[in-house]
Coordinates of N, CA and C in Angstrom, one line a residue:
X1 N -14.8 22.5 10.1 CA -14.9 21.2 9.6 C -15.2 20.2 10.7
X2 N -16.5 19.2 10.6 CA -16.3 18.4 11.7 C -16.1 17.1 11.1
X3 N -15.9 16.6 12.4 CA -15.1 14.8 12.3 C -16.2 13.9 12.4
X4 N -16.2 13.0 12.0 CA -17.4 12.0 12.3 C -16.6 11.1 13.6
X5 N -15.3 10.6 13.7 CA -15.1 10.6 14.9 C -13.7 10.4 15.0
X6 N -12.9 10.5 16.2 CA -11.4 10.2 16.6 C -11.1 9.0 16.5
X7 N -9.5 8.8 16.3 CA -9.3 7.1 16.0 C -7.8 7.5 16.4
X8 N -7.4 6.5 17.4 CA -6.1 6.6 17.7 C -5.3 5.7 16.5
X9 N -4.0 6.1 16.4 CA -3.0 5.4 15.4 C -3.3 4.1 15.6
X10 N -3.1 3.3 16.6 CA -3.0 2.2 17.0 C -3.7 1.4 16.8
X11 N -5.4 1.7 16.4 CA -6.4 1.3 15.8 C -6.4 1.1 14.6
X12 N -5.7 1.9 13.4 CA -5.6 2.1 12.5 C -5.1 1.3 11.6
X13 N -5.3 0.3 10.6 CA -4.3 -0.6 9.8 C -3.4 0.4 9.3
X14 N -2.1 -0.2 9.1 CA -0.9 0.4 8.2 C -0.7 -0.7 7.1
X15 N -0.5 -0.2 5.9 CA -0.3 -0.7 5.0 C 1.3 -0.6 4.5
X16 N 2.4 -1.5 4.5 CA 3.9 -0.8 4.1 C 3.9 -0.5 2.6
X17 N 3.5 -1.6 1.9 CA 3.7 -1.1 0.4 C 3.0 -0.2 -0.2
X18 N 1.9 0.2 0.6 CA 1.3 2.1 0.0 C 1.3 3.2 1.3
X19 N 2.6 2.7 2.1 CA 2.6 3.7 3.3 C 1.3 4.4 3.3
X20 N 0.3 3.8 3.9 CA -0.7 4.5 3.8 C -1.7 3.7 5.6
X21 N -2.5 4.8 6.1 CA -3.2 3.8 7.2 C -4.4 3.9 6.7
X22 N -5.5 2.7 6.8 CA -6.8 3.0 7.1 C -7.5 2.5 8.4
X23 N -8.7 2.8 8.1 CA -10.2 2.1 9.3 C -10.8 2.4 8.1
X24 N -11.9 0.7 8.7 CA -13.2 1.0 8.0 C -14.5 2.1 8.6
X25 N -14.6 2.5 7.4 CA -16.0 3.1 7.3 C -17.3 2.8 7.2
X26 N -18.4 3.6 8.1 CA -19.7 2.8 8.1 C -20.3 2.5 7.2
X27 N -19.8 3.4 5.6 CA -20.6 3.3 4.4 C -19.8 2.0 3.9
X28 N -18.7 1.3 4.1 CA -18.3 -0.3 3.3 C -16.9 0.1 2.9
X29 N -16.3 1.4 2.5 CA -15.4 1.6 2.5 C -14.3 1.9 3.6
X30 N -13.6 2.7 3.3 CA -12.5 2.8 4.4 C -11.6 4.3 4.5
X31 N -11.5 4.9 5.6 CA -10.8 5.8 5.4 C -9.6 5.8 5.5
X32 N -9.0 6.6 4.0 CA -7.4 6.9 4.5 C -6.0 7.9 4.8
X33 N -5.4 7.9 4.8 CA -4.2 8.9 5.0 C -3.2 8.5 4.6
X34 N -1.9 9.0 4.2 CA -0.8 8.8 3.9 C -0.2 9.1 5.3
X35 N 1.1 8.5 5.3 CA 2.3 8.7 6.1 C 2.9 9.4 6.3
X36 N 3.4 9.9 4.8 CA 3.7 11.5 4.6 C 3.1 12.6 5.0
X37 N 1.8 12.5 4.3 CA 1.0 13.8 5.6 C 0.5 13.8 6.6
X38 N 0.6 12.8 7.5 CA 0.7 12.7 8.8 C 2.3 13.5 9.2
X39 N 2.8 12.6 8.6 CA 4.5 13.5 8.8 C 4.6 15.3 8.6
X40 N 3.9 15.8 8.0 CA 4.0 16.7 7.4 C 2.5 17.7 8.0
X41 N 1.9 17.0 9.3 CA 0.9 17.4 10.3 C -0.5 17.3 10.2
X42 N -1.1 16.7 8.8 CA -2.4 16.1 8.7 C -2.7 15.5 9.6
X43 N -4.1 15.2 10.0 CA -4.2 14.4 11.3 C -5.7 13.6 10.5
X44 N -6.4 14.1 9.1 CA -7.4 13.9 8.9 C -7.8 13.0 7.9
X45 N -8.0 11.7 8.2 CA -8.3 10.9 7.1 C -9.7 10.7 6.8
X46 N -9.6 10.8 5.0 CA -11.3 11.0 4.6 C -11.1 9.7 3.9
X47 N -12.9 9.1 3.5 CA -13.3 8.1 2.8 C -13.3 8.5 1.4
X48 N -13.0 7.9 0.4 CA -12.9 8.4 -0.9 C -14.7 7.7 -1.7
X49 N -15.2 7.1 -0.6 CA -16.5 7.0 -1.0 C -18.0 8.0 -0.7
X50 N -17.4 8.7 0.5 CA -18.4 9.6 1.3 C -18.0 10.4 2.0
X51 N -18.7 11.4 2.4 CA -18.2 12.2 3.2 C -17.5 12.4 4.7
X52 N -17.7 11.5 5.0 CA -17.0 11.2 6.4 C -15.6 11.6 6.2
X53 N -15.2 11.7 7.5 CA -13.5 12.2 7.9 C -13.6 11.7 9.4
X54 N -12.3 11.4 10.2 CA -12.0 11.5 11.1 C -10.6 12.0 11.1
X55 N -10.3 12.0 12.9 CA -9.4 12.8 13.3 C -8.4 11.8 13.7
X56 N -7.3 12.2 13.0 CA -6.0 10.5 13.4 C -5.6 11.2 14.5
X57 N -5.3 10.2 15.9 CA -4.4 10.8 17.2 C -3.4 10.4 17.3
X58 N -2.3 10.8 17.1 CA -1.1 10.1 17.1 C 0.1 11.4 17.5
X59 N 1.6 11.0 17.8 CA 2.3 11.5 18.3 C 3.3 11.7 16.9
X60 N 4.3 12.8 16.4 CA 4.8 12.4 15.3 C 5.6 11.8 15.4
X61 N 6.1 11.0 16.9 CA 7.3 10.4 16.9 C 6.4 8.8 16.9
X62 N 5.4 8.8 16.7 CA 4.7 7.4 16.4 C 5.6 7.1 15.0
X63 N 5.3 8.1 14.1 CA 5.6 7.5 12.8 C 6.7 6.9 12.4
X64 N 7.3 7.1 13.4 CA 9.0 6.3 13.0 C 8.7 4.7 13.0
X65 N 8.4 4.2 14.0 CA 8.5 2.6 13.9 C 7.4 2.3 12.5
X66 N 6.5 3.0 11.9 CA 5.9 2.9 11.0 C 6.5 2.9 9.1
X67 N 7.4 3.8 9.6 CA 8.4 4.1 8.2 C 9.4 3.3 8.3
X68 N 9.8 2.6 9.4 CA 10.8 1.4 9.8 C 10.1 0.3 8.8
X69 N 8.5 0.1 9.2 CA 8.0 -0.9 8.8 C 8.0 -1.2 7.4
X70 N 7.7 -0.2 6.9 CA 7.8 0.4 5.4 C 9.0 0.2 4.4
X71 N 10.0 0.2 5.6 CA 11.2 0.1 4.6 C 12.0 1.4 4.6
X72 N 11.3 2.3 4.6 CA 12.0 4.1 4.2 C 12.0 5.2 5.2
X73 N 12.8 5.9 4.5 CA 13.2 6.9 6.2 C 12.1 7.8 5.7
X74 N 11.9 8.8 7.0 CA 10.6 9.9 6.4 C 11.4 11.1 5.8
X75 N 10.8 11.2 5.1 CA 10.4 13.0 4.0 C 12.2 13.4 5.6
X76 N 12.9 14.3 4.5 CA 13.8 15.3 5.2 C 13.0 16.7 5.1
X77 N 13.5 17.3 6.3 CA 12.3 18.8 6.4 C 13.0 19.3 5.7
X78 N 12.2 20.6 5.0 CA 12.5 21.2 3.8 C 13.4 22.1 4.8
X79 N 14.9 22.6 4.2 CA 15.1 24.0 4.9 C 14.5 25.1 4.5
X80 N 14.8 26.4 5.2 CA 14.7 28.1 5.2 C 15.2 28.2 4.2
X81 N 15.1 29.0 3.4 CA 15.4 29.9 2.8 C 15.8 31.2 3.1

């Protein structure tokens, strides 16, 4: 799978009321990601207009001040079974 290109978090709008980040995209739209699957180790936000994707760079301990912003704590990890 390739990327059309890297984008650090910091670059990235965050939205709180759809925990979600984007960047625009060259086609007019924008690519996005949830919070949760970044939490959960996605790193790849796609355009829901075109084929493009990039690669989100971030640390997962970024996402804390992010879910602060939001309002909500993140996702509890599932245990073992």
């Amino acid at each position: 799978m390739s990327t059309y290109d890297q984008i650090e978090i910091e670059d990235m709008t965050f939205h709180p009321e759809e925990q979600m980040f984007t960047y625009p995209c060259p086609c007019g739209d924008r690519f996005e990601i949830l919070i949760d699957d970044m939490f959960d180790g996605e790193s790849i936000a796609v355009c829901p207009s075109c084929s493009l994707m990039v690669d989100v760079i971030f640390e997962p301990e970024d996402l804390q001040e992010y879910y602060e912003k939001a309002g909500v704590a993140p996702p509890e990890p599932v245990a073992a079974s």
